[in-house]
PDB file of C-alpha atoms in Angstrom:
ATOM      1  CA  MET A   1      56.851 104.922  25.664  1.00  0.00           C
ATOM      2  CA  ASP A   2      55.750 106.516  28.886  1.00  0.00           C
ATOM      3  CA  LEU A   3      55.692 110.340  28.516  1.00  0.00           C
ATOM      4  CA  LYS A   4      55.269 110.989  32.201  1.00  0.00           C
ATOM      5  CA  LYS A   5      58.248 108.853  33.057  1.00  0.00           C
ATOM      6  CA  LEU A   6      60.392 110.823  30.564  1.00  0.00           C
ATOM      7  CA  SER A   7      59.258 113.928  32.009  1.00  0.00           C
ATOM      8  CA  SER A   8      59.965 112.899  35.568  1.00  0.00           C
ATOM      9  CA  GLN A   9      63.384 111.675  34.390  1.00  0.00           C
ATOM     10  CA  GLY A  10      64.200 115.039  33.030  1.00  0.00           C
ATOM     11  CA  ASP A  11      62.837 116.740  36.079  1.00  0.00           C
ATOM     12  CA  GLU A  12      65.070 114.792  38.358  1.00  0.00           C
ATOM     13  CA  LEU A  13      68.074 115.140  36.410  1.00  0.00           C
ATOM     14  CA  TRP A  14      67.615 118.896  36.238  1.00  0.00           C
ATOM     15  CA  LYS A  15      67.174 119.006  40.172  1.00  0.00           C
ATOM     16  CA  ARG A  16      70.337 116.969  40.821  1.00  0.00           C
ATOM     17  CA  SER A  17      72.370 119.057  38.752  1.00  0.00           C
ATOM     18  CA  ASP A  18      74.369 122.427  39.680  1.00  0.00           C
ATOM     19  CA  LYS A  19      73.357 125.325  37.921  1.00  0.00           C
ATOM     20  CA  LEU A  20      75.185 128.225  36.144  1.00  0.00           C
ATOM     21  CA  ASN A  21      73.534 131.730  36.484  1.00  0.00           C
ATOM     22  CA  ALA A  22      71.160 131.885  33.453  1.00  0.00           C
ATOM     23  CA  GLU A  23      71.759 135.708  32.860  1.00  0.00           C
ATOM     24  CA  PHE A  24      75.583 135.066  32.858  1.00  0.00           C
ATOM     25  CA  PHE A  25      74.955 132.144  30.341  1.00  0.00           C
ATOM     26  CA  ALA A  26      72.767 134.270  27.978  1.00  0.00           C
ATOM     27  CA  LEU A  27      75.243 137.334  28.031  1.00  0.00           C
ATOM     28  CA  SER A  28      78.135 135.087  27.474  1.00  0.00           C
ATOM     29  CA  TYR A  29      76.444 133.601  24.298  1.00  0.00           C
ATOM     30  CA  GLY A  30      75.395 136.920  23.082  1.00  0.00           C
ATOM     31  CA  ALA A  31      78.875 137.918  23.312  1.00  0.00           C
ATOM     32  CA  MET A  32      80.128 135.193  21.235  1.00  0.00           C
ATOM     33  CA  VAL A  33      77.499 135.742  18.520  1.00  0.00           C
ATOM     34  CA  VAL A  34      78.339 139.382  18.445  1.00  0.00           C
ATOM     35  CA  GLN A  35      81.967 138.604  17.895  1.00  0.00           C
ATOM     36  CA  LEU A  36      81.003 136.271  15.001  1.00  0.00           C
ATOM     37  CA  VAL A  37      79.036 138.693  13.307  1.00  0.00           C
ATOM     38  CA  LYS A  38      82.121 141.236  13.503  1.00  0.00           C
ATOM     39  CA  ASP A  39      84.408 138.511  12.275  1.00  0.00           C
ATOM     40  CA  TYR A  40      82.336 137.194   9.402  1.00  0.00           C
ATOM     41  CA  GLU A  41      80.263 140.069   8.426  1.00  0.00           C
ATOM     42  CA  ASP A  42      77.778 137.706   6.756  1.00  0.00           C
ATOM     43  CA  TYR A  43      74.616 136.326   8.758  1.00  0.00           C
ATOM     44  CA  ALA A  44      74.755 133.132   6.673  1.00  0.00           C
ATOM     45  CA  GLN A  45      78.378 132.393   7.851  1.00  0.00           C
ATOM     46  CA  VAL A  46      77.404 133.273  11.281  1.00  0.00           C
ATOM     47  CA  ASN A  47      74.720 130.686  11.232  1.00  0.00           C
ATOM     48  CA  GLN A  48      77.059 127.960   9.740  1.00  0.00           C
ATOM     49  CA  GLN A  49      79.645 128.728  12.469  1.00  0.00           C
ATOM     50  CA  LEU A  50      77.014 128.502  15.137  1.00  0.00           C
ATOM     51  CA  ASP A  51      75.567 125.219  13.770  1.00  0.00           C
ATOM     52  CA  LYS A  52      79.139 123.746  13.784  1.00  0.00           C
ATOM     53  CA  MET A  53      79.615 124.758  17.277  1.00  0.00           C
ATOM     54  CA  GLY A  54      76.535 123.365  18.410  1.00  0.00           C
ATOM     55  CA  TYR A  55      77.392 120.078  16.440  1.00  0.00           C
ATOM     56  CA  ASN A  56      80.685 119.481  18.204  1.00  0.00           C
ATOM     57  CA  ILE A  57      78.960 120.407  21.727  1.00  0.00           C
ATOM     58  CA  GLY A  58      76.168 117.955  20.764  1.00  0.00           C
ATOM     59  CA  MET A  59      78.723 115.141  20.320  1.00  0.00           C
ATOM     60  CA  ARG A  60      79.955 115.656  23.791  1.00  0.00           C
ATOM     61  CA  LEU A  61      76.778 116.397  25.708  1.00  0.00           C
ATOM     62  CA  ILE A  62      75.245 113.064  24.708  1.00  0.00           C
ATOM     63  CA  GLU A  63      77.702 111.455  26.809  1.00  0.00           C
ATOM     64  CA  ASP A  64      76.408 113.034  29.697  1.00  0.00           C
ATOM     65  CA  LEU A  65      72.990 112.002  28.998  1.00  0.00           C
ATOM     66  CA  LEU A  66      73.720 108.261  28.013  1.00  0.00           C
ATOM     67  CA  ALA A  67      75.736 107.866  31.067  1.00  0.00           C
ATOM     68  CA  ARG A  68      73.117 109.354  33.428  1.00  0.00           C
ATOM     69  CA  THR A  69      70.025 107.934  32.034  1.00  0.00           C
ATOM     70  CA  GLY A  70      70.971 104.779  30.345  1.00  0.00           C
ATOM     71  CA  GLN A  71      68.822 105.542  27.542  1.00  0.00           C
ATOM     72  CA  GLY A  72      68.376 102.614  25.298  1.00  0.00           C
ATOM     73  CA  ARG A  73      67.212 102.622  21.527  1.00  0.00           C
ATOM     74  CA  CYS A  74      64.287 104.572  20.610  1.00  0.00           C
ATOM     75  CA  SER A  75      61.781 102.354  18.957  1.00  0.00           C
ATOM     76  CA  GLU A  76      60.540 104.994  16.361  1.00  0.00           C
ATOM     77  CA  PHE A  77      61.466 108.696  15.656  1.00  0.00           C
ATOM     78  CA  ARG A  78      58.347 109.730  17.551  1.00  0.00           C
ATOM     79  CA  GLU A  79      59.950 108.639  20.765  1.00  0.00           C
ATOM     80  CA  VAL A  80      63.278 110.506  19.646  1.00  0.00           C
ATOM     81  CA  GLY A  81      61.421 113.620  19.731  1.00  0.00           C
ATOM     82  CA  GLU A  82      59.936 112.932  23.212  1.00  0.00           C
ATOM     83  CA  VAL A  83      63.290 112.196  24.483  1.00  0.00           C
ATOM     84  CA  VAL A  84      64.981 115.248  23.064  1.00  0.00           C
ATOM     85  CA  SER A  85      62.218 117.566  24.572  1.00  0.00           C
ATOM     86  CA  LYS A  86      61.451 115.989  27.870  1.00  0.00           C
ATOM     87  CA  VAL A  87      64.819 114.519  28.960  1.00  0.00           C
ATOM     88  CA  ALA A  88      67.734 116.300  26.935  1.00  0.00           C
ATOM     89  CA  PHE A  89      66.476 119.852  27.126  1.00  0.00           C
ATOM     90  CA  LYS A  90      65.281 119.608  30.544  1.00  0.00           C
ATOM     91  CA  MET A  91      68.567 118.074  31.774  1.00  0.00           C
ATOM     92  CA  PHE A  92      70.617 120.642  30.203  1.00  0.00           C
ATOM     93  CA  LEU A  93      68.647 123.884  29.871  1.00  0.00           C
ATOM     94  CA  GLY A  94      65.788 123.527  32.665  1.00  0.00           C
ATOM     95  CA  TYR A  95      62.905 123.546  30.342  1.00  0.00           C
ATOM     96  CA  SER A  96      61.070 121.432  27.729  1.00  0.00           C
ATOM     97  CA  PRO A  97      60.033 122.608  24.474  1.00  0.00           C
ATOM     98  CA  HIS A  98      56.650 121.451  23.291  1.00  0.00           C
ATOM     99  CA  VAL A  99      57.101 118.526  20.582  1.00  0.00           C
ATOM    100  CA  SER A 100      54.655 117.933  18.156  1.00  0.00           C
ATOM    101  CA  HIS A 101      54.543 115.438  15.220  1.00  0.00           C
ATOM    102  CA  ASN A 102      53.276 115.593  11.714  1.00  0.00           C
ATOM    103  CA  PRO A 103      49.622 114.459  11.953  1.00  0.00           C
ATOM    104  CA  GLN A 104      49.550 113.532   8.208  1.00  0.00           C
ATOM    105  CA  VAL A 105      52.091 110.500   8.801  1.00  0.00           C
ATOM    106  CA  THR A 106      50.405 107.440  10.427  1.00  0.00           C
ATOM    107  CA  SER A 107      53.551 105.305  10.219  1.00  0.00           C
ATOM    108  CA  GLY A 108      57.221 105.703  10.015  1.00  0.00           C
ATOM    109  CA  LEU A 109      57.119 109.148  11.395  1.00  0.00           C
ATOM    110  CA  ARG A 110      60.483 110.884  10.264  1.00  0.00           C
ATOM    111  CA  GLU A 111      60.255 114.424  11.611  1.00  0.00           C
ATOM    112  CA  PHE A 112      58.997 116.440  14.724  1.00  0.00           C
ATOM    113  CA  THR A 113      58.796 120.049  15.540  1.00  0.00           C
ATOM    114  CA  LEU A 114      59.899 121.843  18.778  1.00  0.00           C
ATOM    115  CA  SER A 115      58.239 124.916  19.902  1.00  0.00           C
ATOM    116  CA  PHE A 116      59.680 127.146  22.685  1.00  0.00           C
ATOM    117  CA  ASP A 117      57.753 129.230  25.046  1.00  0.00           C
ATOM    118  CA  GLU A 118      61.190 130.396  26.518  1.00  0.00           C
ATOM    119  CA  ASN A 119      64.725 130.266  25.375  1.00  0.00           C
ATOM    120  CA  VAL A 120      67.398 131.142  27.706  1.00  0.00           C
ATOM    121  CA  LEU A 121      69.886 132.006  24.905  1.00  0.00           C
ATOM    122  CA  ALA A 122      67.419 134.792  23.574  1.00  0.00           C
ATOM    123  CA  GLU A 123      67.100 136.710  27.082  1.00  0.00           C
ATOM    124  CA  PHE A 124      67.877 140.455  26.632  1.00  0.00           C
ATOM    125  CA  VAL A 125      68.365 140.355  22.809  1.00  0.00           C
ATOM    126  CA  GLU A 126      66.750 142.554  20.072  1.00  0.00           C
ATOM    127  CA  LEU A 127      67.938 141.835  16.580  1.00  0.00           C
ATOM    128  CA  PRO A 128      68.829 144.749  14.219  1.00  0.00           C
ATOM    129  CA  GLU A 129      66.392 145.227  11.240  1.00  0.00           C
ATOM    130  CA  ASP A 130      69.161 143.606   8.724  1.00  0.00           C
ATOM    131  CA  ALA A 131      69.171 140.422  10.744  1.00  0.00           C
ATOM    132  CA  LEU A 132      65.647 139.631  10.533  1.00  0.00           C
ATOM    133  CA  GLY A 133      65.505 137.951   7.142  1.00  0.00           C
ATOM    134  CA  ALA A 134      62.435 137.825   4.983  1.00  0.00           C
ATOM    135  CA  HIS A 135      58.972 136.591   6.197  1.00  0.00           C
ATOM    136  CA  ILE A 136      57.189 133.909   4.054  1.00  0.00           C
ATOM    137  CA  LYS A 137      53.672 132.829   3.952  1.00  0.00           C
ATOM    138  CA  PRO A 138      52.161 129.387   4.401  1.00  0.00           C
ATOM    139  CA  GLY A 139      52.487 127.340   1.066  1.00  0.00           C
ATOM    140  CA  ALA A 140      55.435 129.361  -0.243  1.00  0.00           C
ATOM    141  CA  ALA A 141      57.483 127.320  -2.808  1.00  0.00           C
ATOM    142  CA  ALA A 142      60.570 127.996  -1.014  1.00  0.00           C
ATOM    143  CA  ALA A 143      59.709 126.117   2.265  1.00  0.00           C
ATOM    144  CA  ASN A 144      56.041 125.166   2.310  1.00  0.00           C
ATOM    145  CA  GLU A 145      55.713 126.443   5.823  1.00  0.00           C
ATOM    146  CA  PRO A 146      55.359 129.871   7.489  1.00  0.00           C
ATOM    147  CA  GLY A 147      58.163 131.541   9.015  1.00  0.00           C
ATOM    148  CA  SER A 148      61.084 133.617   7.784  1.00  0.00           C
ATOM    149  CA  VAL A 149      64.406 132.931   5.875  1.00  0.00           C
ATOM    150  CA  GLY A 150      67.717 134.440   5.423  1.00  0.00           C
ATOM    151  CA  GLY A 151      69.186 136.893   8.106  1.00  0.00           C
ATOM    152  CA  LEU A 152      70.515 135.594  11.366  1.00  0.00           C
ATOM    153  CA  TRP A 153      69.246 132.622  13.359  1.00  0.00           C
ATOM    154  CA  TYR A 154      70.414 133.873  16.769  1.00  0.00           C
ATOM    155  CA  SER A 155      70.113 130.425  18.481  1.00  0.00           C
ATOM    156  CA  GLN A 156      71.460 128.252  15.755  1.00  0.00           C
ATOM    157  CA  ILE A 157      73.681 126.478  18.002  1.00  0.00           C
ATOM    158  CA  LEU A 158      70.753 124.609  19.332  1.00  0.00           C
ATOM    159  CA  CYS A 159      70.130 122.954  15.873  1.00  0.00           C
ATOM    160  CA  GLY A 160      73.795 121.896  15.810  1.00  0.00           C
ATOM    161  CA  VAL A 161      73.611 120.411  19.249  1.00  0.00           C
ATOM    162  CA  ILE A 162      70.550 118.106  18.182  1.00  0.00           C
ATOM    163  CA  ARG A 163      72.192 117.084  15.051  1.00  0.00           C
ATOM    164  CA  GLY A 164      75.568 116.272  16.718  1.00  0.00           C
ATOM    165  CA  ALA A 165      74.147 114.352  19.609  1.00  0.00           C
ATOM    166  CA  LEU A 166      71.685 112.175  17.554  1.00  0.00           C
ATOM    167  CA  GLU A 167      74.667 111.127  15.158  1.00  0.00           C
ATOM    168  CA  MET A 168      77.093 110.665  18.029  1.00  0.00           C
ATOM    169  CA  VAL A 169      74.642 108.244  19.446  1.00  0.00           C
ATOM    170  CA  LEU A 170      76.216 105.208  17.421  1.00  0.00           C
ATOM    171  CA  SER A 171      79.890 105.694  18.141  1.00  0.00           C
ATOM    172  CA  LEU A 172      79.309 106.015  21.792  1.00  0.00           C
ATOM    173  CA  SER A 173      77.234 102.960  21.883  1.00  0.00           C
ATOM    174  CA  PHE A 174      79.634 100.681  19.999  1.00  0.00           C
ATOM    175  CA  GLN A 175      82.908 102.407  21.388  1.00  0.00           C
ATOM    176  CA  PRO A 176      82.459 103.051  25.023  1.00  0.00           C
ATOM    177  CA  ARG A 177      85.445 105.013  26.549  1.00  0.00           C
ATOM    178  CA  ARG A 178      86.462 106.357  29.872  1.00  0.00           C
ATOM    179  CA  THR A 179      85.811 110.038  30.161  1.00  0.00           C
ATOM    180  CA  LYS A 180      87.111 112.589  32.578  1.00  0.00           C
ATOM    181  CA  LYS A 181      85.008 115.318  34.381  1.00  0.00           C
ATOM    182  CA  ARG A 182      83.987 117.740  31.952  1.00  0.00           C
ATOM    183  CA  LYS A 183      82.623 121.240  31.909  1.00  0.00           C
ATOM    184  CA  ASN A 184      79.196 121.211  30.403  1.00  0.00           C
ATOM    185  CA  LEU A 185      78.976 123.445  27.535  1.00  0.00           C
ATOM    186  CA  LEU A 186      75.373 124.557  28.023  1.00  0.00           C
ATOM    187  CA  ILE A 187      73.674 125.439  31.251  1.00  0.00           C
ATOM    188  CA  LYS A 188      75.173 123.269  33.918  1.00  0.00           C
ATOM    189  CA  SER A 189      78.368 123.456  35.702  1.00  0.00           C
ATOM    190  CA  PRO A 190      80.795 120.567  35.761  1.00  0.00           C
ATOM    191  CA  ILE A 191      79.213 117.125  36.896  1.00  0.00           C
ATOM    192  CA  PRO A 192      80.733 113.858  37.554  1.00  0.00           C
ATOM    193  CA  LEU A 193      80.141 111.275  34.672  1.00  0.00           C
ATOM    194  CA  ALA A 194      80.057 107.397  34.868  1.00  0.00           C
ATOM    195  CA  SER A 195      83.383 105.792  33.970  1.00  0.00           C
ATOM    196  CA  HIS A 196      81.988 105.323  30.547  1.00  0.00           C
ATOM    197  CA  PRO A 197      78.741 105.604  28.731  1.00  0.00           C
ATOM    198  CA  PRO A 198      76.459 102.479  28.874  1.00  0.00           C
ATOM    199  CA  SER A 199      77.232  99.973  25.976  1.00  0.00           C
ATOM    200  CA  CYS A 200      73.978  99.563  23.918  1.00  0.00           C
ATOM    201  CA  PRO A 201      74.869  97.417  20.964  1.00  0.00           C
ATOM    202  CA  SER A 202      71.359  97.982  19.562  1.00  0.00           C
ATOM    203  CA  GLN A 203      71.660 101.687  19.527  1.00  0.00           C
ATOM    204  CA  VAL A 204      71.848 103.424  16.195  1.00  0.00           C
ATOM    205  CA  GLY A 205      73.015 106.716  15.220  1.00  0.00           C
ATOM    206  CA  MET A 206      70.888 109.136  13.150  1.00  0.00           C
ATOM    207  CA  ALA A 207      71.671 111.937  10.587  1.00  0.00           C
ATOM    208  CA  VAL A 208      69.008 114.616  11.058  1.00  0.00           C
ATOM    209  CA  GLU A 209      68.385 117.945   9.443  1.00  0.00           C
ATOM    210  CA  ALA A 210      67.659 120.248  12.254  1.00  0.00           C
ATOM    211  CA  LYS A 211      66.563 123.835  11.428  1.00  0.00           C
ATOM    212  CA  PHE A 212      64.680 126.930  12.733  1.00  0.00           C
ATOM    213  CA  VAL A 213      61.645 127.560  10.857  1.00  0.00           C
ATOM    214  CA  SER A 214      60.481 130.573  12.967  1.00  0.00           C
ATOM    215  CA  ASP A 215      61.849 132.608  15.841  1.00  0.00           C
ATOM    216  CA  VAL A 216      60.195 135.395  17.757  1.00  0.00           C
ATOM    217  CA  LEU A 217      63.381 137.399  17.871  1.00  0.00           C
ATOM    218  CA  ARG A 218      62.757 137.713  14.030  1.00  0.00           C
ATOM    219  CA  GLY A 219      59.091 138.980  14.516  1.00  0.00           C
ATOM    220  CA  ASP A 220      57.447 135.429  14.045  1.00  0.00           C
ATOM    221  CA  ASP A 221      54.561 134.491  16.078  1.00  0.00           C
ATOM    222  CA  THR A 222      56.731 131.412  17.627  1.00  0.00           C
ATOM    223  CA  THR A 223      59.944 130.045  17.931  1.00  0.00           C
ATOM    224  CA  GLU A 224      60.199 126.560  16.328  1.00  0.00           C
ATOM    225  CA  ILE A 225      62.873 124.001  15.220  1.00  0.00           C
ATOM    226  CA  LYS A 226      61.895 121.292  12.943  1.00  0.00           C
ATOM    227  CA  VAL A 227      63.961 117.917  13.115  1.00  0.00           C
ATOM    228  CA  ARG A 228      63.783 115.695  10.247  1.00  0.00           C
ATOM    229  CA  LEU A 229      65.285 112.326   9.935  1.00  0.00           C
ATOM    230  CA  ILE A 230      67.610 111.737   6.989  1.00  0.00           C
ATOM    231  CA  LYS A 231      68.783 108.158   7.497  1.00  0.00           C
ATOM    232  CA  HIS A 232      70.003 105.795   9.950  1.00  0.00           C
ATOM    233  CA  LEU A 233      73.821 105.717  10.219  1.00  0.00           C
ATOM    234  CA  ASP A 234      74.262 101.934  11.175  1.00  0.00           C
ATOM    235  CA  ASP A 235      78.040 101.269  11.617  1.00  0.00           C
ATOM    236  CA  GLU A 236      79.087 104.657  10.340  1.00  0.00           C
ATOM    237  CA  VAL A 237      80.950 106.936  12.915  1.00  0.00           C
ATOM    238  CA  PRO A 238      80.485 110.483  12.646  1.00  0.00           C
ATOM    239  CA  GLN A 239      83.552 112.652  11.838  1.00  0.00           C
ATOM    240  CA  GLY A 240      82.764 115.779  13.334  1.00  0.00           C
ATOM    241  CA  ASP A 241      82.422 119.342  11.907  1.00  0.00           C
ATOM    242  CA  ASP A 242      85.671 121.291  11.542  1.00  0.00           C
TER     243      ASP A 242
END
């Protein structure tokens, strides 16, 4: 795994992409979150809806990534984290979160953490006090990690995107199909796609858990998403979140 090559690939893909105005993007996302809060009046349900939206977006964005990179099967879950950070996030949002791996695991690594120094979704945002959730200390029985729980996870859509993209890898690999030009649902404007994603019979989809463990919007010191591998999907095809 060549980390410099992955970083360069992400940089080149971002440079060649037409961009949407980041301020407009952030404000549009914010308006959507506000509407969800009004509709559901329950932060837990808003988090769930954002995750579902992200899941369905991720199932489509992976088409762009595979078509434009020809990315083959990752040899280990550590490599998945590097591709997500250095290629996928850079390609769609223009920045790469720092990725760290559990130092206690020497083989068969099954989780990674993405740490964000910037988050385009959270620009111009200040959460009301009732949305901040409850802070927990390291070693707490509920999560065994510092951060906060409950309340609104404002950027929860990112967790859904990661989850949907990694699950969708399999069905794209074994069932390549023609795609039309599609409006990218994150930061870029419409781009031309290849006639179909590259066929990679050795590619394997992954069911993962992706969740925020901290967010500076909620008063935490860092913004972090933890991604944990649940299982490889083999020949199962994702059904999508309704």
